[in-house]
Amino acid sequence: MTKLSKVWIAVACLLPALTTVAGQLTQAEFTSQAKQKAMQLGKTLKMNLQAAVKEGGLTNGVNVCKDIAPAVAAELSTDGWQVGRTALKVRNPSNQPDSWEQTSLMTMVKGLEEGLKPGSLTQVSMDDEAGQYRFMAPIMTDSLCLNCHGAELAPAVQAEINQQYPHDQATGFAAGDLRGAFTVTYNSEE
Ligand code: HEC
């Protein structure tokens, strides 16, 4: 064997290792990190929401949601990660689902109708070639949410929402309904 071909074998052996570095995460590692980010966003939002409602009432809560939700999502969106929330019926038009998110949300609705547990309805999509991983987890409606997403809102809350979100679609929910989903994307190229 020539010296040159030995070098080529060494390079060829290194390539898969380099590819793994570029792709970075296995599906299990990706899913565990994505889950953690979704949970962090959910926890932080709920804490802020409860504090805001306690301090200044629900109309205050609307404004806190408006400022805090995008800020917390942005804080978690580093190093190739993109974290946010989406829904089939959105309050903020910038949370509109793309086609994969829409299909995933519909899969969640169907699963819930079939009696599956929300925790079993997370959705994952992997595109190794593009280096993109996507994850979604359902967000369920509970009684706190009904104050701002229920069928009947207090007039002051409704007025505040009308003013801030003239195209709001996110009312009329009942406890136990799917309200939306956390959506987490990782791009290895970024
Ligand atoms: C004080 C009013 C208020 C309460 C209570 C509230 N929300 Fe919201 N929600 C909002 C506002 C305002 C937005 C729009 C935030 C934005 O601009 O990103 C929103 C947006 C959302 C979104 C993002 C999708 C969309 O419609 O734009 C989800 C998902 C959501 N809320 C779920 C919940 C859940 C689940 C609860 C209960 C745990 C809850 N909300 C309680 C006011 C509220």
Short mmCIF file of C-alpha atoms and ligand atoms in Angstrom, two decimals:
data_model
loop_
_atom_site.label_atom_id
_atom_site.label_comp_id
_atom_site.label_asym_id
_atom_site.label_seq_id
_atom_site.Cartn_x
_atom_site.Cartn_y
_atom_site.Cartn_z
CA MET A 1 0.00 0.00 0.00
CA THR A 2 1.37 3.43 -0.94
CA LYS A 3 1.70 6.21 1.56
CA LEU A 4 -0.87 8.21 -0.38
CA SER A 5 -3.57 5.54 -0.22
CA LYS A 6 -3.00 5.25 3.54
CA VAL A 7 -3.68 8.95 3.82
CA TRP A 8 -6.87 8.55 1.81
CA ILE A 9 -8.07 5.73 4.06
CA ALA A 10 -7.43 7.94 7.08
CA VAL A 11 -9.42 10.78 5.51
CA ALA A 12 -12.25 8.43 4.57
CA CYS A 13 -12.38 7.13 8.14
CA LEU A 14 -12.51 10.64 9.53
CA LEU A 15 -15.40 11.72 7.32
CA PRO A 16 -18.19 9.88 9.16
CA ALA A 17 -16.90 11.34 12.43
CA LEU A 18 -17.02 14.84 10.97
CA THR A 19 -20.54 14.27 9.67
CA THR A 20 -21.66 13.26 13.15
CA VAL A 21 -20.21 16.48 14.54
CA ALA A 22 -22.09 18.52 11.91
CA GLY A 23 -25.37 16.63 12.53
CA GLN A 24 -24.65 16.91 16.27
CA LEU A 25 -27.53 15.05 17.88
CA THR A 26 -29.09 11.61 17.72
CA GLN A 27 -32.87 11.52 17.63
CA ALA A 28 -33.08 10.59 21.31
CA GLU A 29 -30.73 13.41 22.34
CA PHE A 30 -32.61 15.85 20.16
CA THR A 31 -35.99 14.83 21.56
CA SER A 32 -34.82 15.09 25.13
CA GLN A 33 -33.42 18.60 24.58
CA ALA A 34 -36.48 19.73 22.63
CA LYS A 35 -38.78 18.44 25.37
CA GLN A 36 -36.78 20.31 27.96
CA LYS A 37 -37.05 23.56 25.99
CA ALA A 38 -40.80 23.14 25.53
CA MET A 39 -41.24 22.45 29.25
CA GLN A 40 -39.13 25.46 30.16
CA LEU A 41 -41.22 27.73 27.94
CA GLY A 42 -44.45 26.33 29.39
CA LYS A 43 -43.33 26.63 32.99
CA THR A 44 -41.97 30.17 32.61
CA LEU A 45 -45.13 31.36 30.86
CA LYS A 46 -47.45 29.86 33.44
CA MET A 47 -45.45 31.32 36.32
CA ASN A 48 -45.47 34.78 34.74
CA LEU A 49 -49.14 34.52 33.89
CA GLN A 50 -50.13 33.54 37.41
CA ALA A 51 -48.01 36.32 38.92
CA ALA A 52 -49.40 38.92 36.50
CA VAL A 53 -53.01 37.93 37.14
CA LYS A 54 -52.43 38.01 40.89
CA GLU A 55 -50.80 41.42 40.69
CA GLY A 56 -52.95 43.30 38.20
CA GLY A 57 -55.81 41.09 37.09
CA LEU A 58 -56.57 39.43 33.78
CA THR A 59 -56.34 42.50 31.56
CA ASN A 60 -52.82 42.91 32.90
CA GLY A 61 -52.28 39.24 32.09
CA VAL A 62 -53.11 39.89 28.44
CA ASN A 63 -50.35 42.46 28.19
CA VAL A 64 -47.87 40.30 30.06
CA CYS A 65 -48.63 37.42 27.68
CA LYS A 66 -48.15 39.71 24.73
CA ASP A 67 -44.71 40.85 25.89
CA ILE A 68 -43.45 37.83 27.77
CA ALA A 69 -44.40 34.94 25.48
CA PRO A 70 -42.28 36.10 22.51
CA ALA A 71 -39.44 37.21 24.82
CA VAL A 72 -39.16 33.88 26.65
CA ALA A 73 -39.40 31.98 23.35
CA ALA A 74 -36.59 34.14 21.92
CA GLU A 75 -34.44 33.54 24.99
CA LEU A 76 -34.68 29.78 24.47
CA SER A 77 -34.02 30.09 20.73
CA THR A 78 -30.23 29.92 20.65
CA ASP A 79 -27.55 27.72 19.03
CA GLY A 80 -29.71 26.61 16.11
CA TRP A 81 -32.85 26.10 18.23
CA GLN A 82 -36.14 27.81 17.48
CA VAL A 83 -38.78 27.56 20.20
CA GLY A 84 -42.37 28.78 20.07
CA ARG A 85 -46.06 28.03 20.31
CA THR A 86 -48.61 27.44 17.62
CA ALA A 87 -52.26 26.38 17.29
CA LEU A 88 -54.97 25.63 14.75
CA LYS A 89 -56.74 28.78 16.01
CA VAL A 90 -54.25 31.47 16.92
CA ARG A 91 -54.44 34.70 18.84
CA ASN A 92 -51.18 36.13 17.54
CA PRO A 93 -50.99 35.76 13.73
CA SER A 94 -47.22 35.22 13.97
CA ASN A 95 -47.93 31.90 15.74
CA GLN A 96 -49.71 30.56 12.64
CA PRO A 97 -48.72 26.92 11.95
CA ASP A 98 -46.80 25.90 8.83
CA SER A 99 -47.92 22.78 6.98
CA TRP A 100 -45.99 20.26 9.12
CA GLU A 101 -47.27 21.97 12.29
CA GLN A 102 -50.84 21.98 10.99
CA THR A 103 -50.71 18.26 10.17
CA SER A 104 -49.17 17.53 13.59
CA LEU A 105 -51.88 19.53 15.39
CA MET A 106 -54.55 17.61 13.48
CA THR A 107 -52.88 14.32 14.44
CA MET A 108 -53.01 15.44 18.09
CA VAL A 109 -56.72 16.33 17.87
CA LYS A 110 -57.46 12.93 16.33
CA GLY A 111 -55.40 11.13 18.98
CA LEU A 112 -57.23 12.92 21.79
CA GLU A 113 -60.58 12.04 20.21
CA GLU A 114 -59.45 8.42 20.21
CA GLY A 115 -58.75 8.71 23.94
CA LEU A 116 -54.94 8.86 23.81
CA LYS A 117 -53.09 10.76 26.57
CA PRO A 118 -51.59 14.17 25.62
CA GLY A 119 -48.16 12.95 26.74
CA SER A 120 -48.23 10.24 24.08
CA LEU A 121 -49.00 12.71 21.28
CA THR A 122 -45.64 14.44 20.83
CA GLN A 123 -44.62 14.64 17.17
CA VAL A 124 -41.10 14.35 15.77
CA SER A 125 -39.78 14.90 12.27
CA MET A 126 -36.17 14.41 11.21
CA ASP A 127 -34.48 15.42 7.99
CA ASP A 128 -30.86 14.28 8.36
CA GLU A 129 -29.89 15.57 4.94
CA ALA A 130 -31.09 19.09 5.70
CA GLY A 131 -29.84 18.77 9.30
CA GLN A 132 -33.27 19.70 10.59
CA TYR A 133 -35.11 18.19 13.53
CA ARG A 134 -38.60 19.19 14.61
CA PHE A 135 -40.60 18.46 17.73
CA MET A 136 -44.09 19.34 18.92
CA ALA A 137 -45.89 18.72 22.21
CA PRO A 138 -49.58 19.39 22.91
CA ILE A 139 -50.72 22.26 25.15
CA MET A 140 -53.98 21.45 26.90
CA THR A 141 -56.58 23.96 28.11
CA ASP A 142 -57.17 24.16 31.87
CA SER A 143 -59.40 26.40 33.99
CA LEU A 144 -56.86 29.27 34.20
CA CYS A 145 -56.75 29.43 30.40
CA LEU A 146 -60.53 29.81 30.12
CA ASN A 147 -60.26 33.37 31.46
CA CYS A 148 -58.69 34.40 28.17
CA HIS A 149 -59.42 31.51 25.79
CA GLY A 150 -62.84 30.30 27.01
CA ALA A 151 -66.29 30.70 25.50
CA GLU A 152 -67.23 33.73 27.57
CA LEU A 153 -64.68 36.29 28.70
CA ALA A 154 -65.11 39.13 31.18
CA PRO A 155 -65.98 42.26 29.16
CA ALA A 156 -62.77 44.10 30.17
CA VAL A 157 -60.64 41.12 29.12
CA GLN A 158 -62.49 40.75 25.82
CA ALA A 159 -62.03 44.47 25.15
CA GLU A 160 -58.30 44.27 25.83
CA ILE A 161 -57.92 41.25 23.54
CA ASN A 162 -59.95 42.93 20.79
CA GLN A 163 -57.67 45.91 20.99
CA GLN A 164 -54.37 44.00 21.02
CA TYR A 165 -55.41 41.14 18.72
CA PRO A 166 -58.07 42.33 16.24
CA HIS A 167 -57.83 38.98 14.36
CA ASP A 168 -58.03 36.76 17.46
CA GLN A 169 -59.31 33.22 16.78
CA ALA A 170 -58.32 31.75 20.13
CA THR A 171 -61.54 31.81 22.17
CA GLY A 172 -64.32 29.26 22.63
CA PHE A 173 -62.13 26.58 24.20
CA ALA A 174 -63.26 24.29 27.02
CA ALA A 175 -61.16 22.67 29.75
CA GLY A 176 -59.52 19.54 28.38
CA ASP A 177 -59.43 20.83 24.77
CA LEU A 178 -56.20 20.96 22.84
CA ARG A 179 -55.30 24.65 22.95
CA GLY A 180 -52.20 24.40 20.79
CA ALA A 181 -48.66 23.05 20.89
CA PHE A 182 -45.09 23.87 21.71
CA THR A 183 -43.05 23.75 18.54
CA VAL A 184 -39.28 23.30 18.59
CA THR A 185 -36.99 23.24 15.56
CA TYR A 186 -33.27 22.59 15.43
CA ASN A 187 -31.23 23.55 12.37
CA SER A 188 -27.67 22.25 12.41
CA GLU A 189 -26.63 24.67 9.65
CA GLU A 190 -27.32 27.82 11.64
C1 HEC B 1 -54.49 36.71 30.77
C2 HEC B 1 -54.95 36.14 29.54
C3 HEC B 1 -54.46 34.77 29.14
C4 HEC B 1 -54.53 33.63 29.86
C5 HEC B 1 -55.08 33.42 31.25
C6 HEC B 1 -53.99 32.59 28.99
N1 HEC B 1 -53.60 33.10 27.80
FE1 HEC B 1 -52.86 32.08 26.20
N2 HEC B 1 -52.62 33.79 25.19
C7 HEC B 1 -52.93 35.05 25.67
C8 HEC B 1 -52.40 36.04 24.78
C9 HEC B 1 -52.51 37.54 24.94
C10 HEC B 1 -51.75 35.33 23.73
C11 HEC B 1 -50.98 35.89 22.55
C12 HEC B 1 -49.51 35.92 22.93
C13 HEC B 1 -48.60 36.42 21.83
O1 HEC B 1 -48.81 37.52 21.34
O2 HEC B 1 -47.66 35.67 21.48
C14 HEC B 1 -51.91 33.92 24.03
C15 HEC B 1 -51.40 32.92 23.24
C16 HEC B 1 -51.44 31.59 23.54
C17 HEC B 1 -50.89 30.52 22.71
C18 HEC B 1 -50.10 30.69 21.42
C19 HEC B 1 -50.92 30.48 20.19
C20 HEC B 1 -51.78 31.69 19.84
O3 HEC B 1 -52.99 31.55 19.98
O4 HEC B 1 -51.23 32.75 19.45
C21 HEC B 1 -51.16 29.37 23.36
C22 HEC B 1 -50.78 27.97 22.89
C23 HEC B 1 -51.83 29.71 24.60
N3 HEC B 1 -52.00 31.06 24.67
C24 HEC B 1 -52.21 28.79 25.54
C25 HEC B 1 -52.69 29.14 26.79
C26 HEC B 1 -52.92 28.17 27.85
C27 HEC B 1 -52.69 26.69 27.73
C28 HEC B 1 -53.34 28.87 28.94
C29 HEC B 1 -53.66 28.34 30.31
C30 HEC B 1 -52.58 27.66 31.01
C31 HEC B 1 -53.42 30.26 28.55
N4 HEC B 1 -53.01 30.39 27.25
C32 HEC B 1 -53.86 31.27 29.37
C33 HEC B 1 -53.63 35.34 26.83
C34 HEC B 1 -53.87 34.45 27.85
#
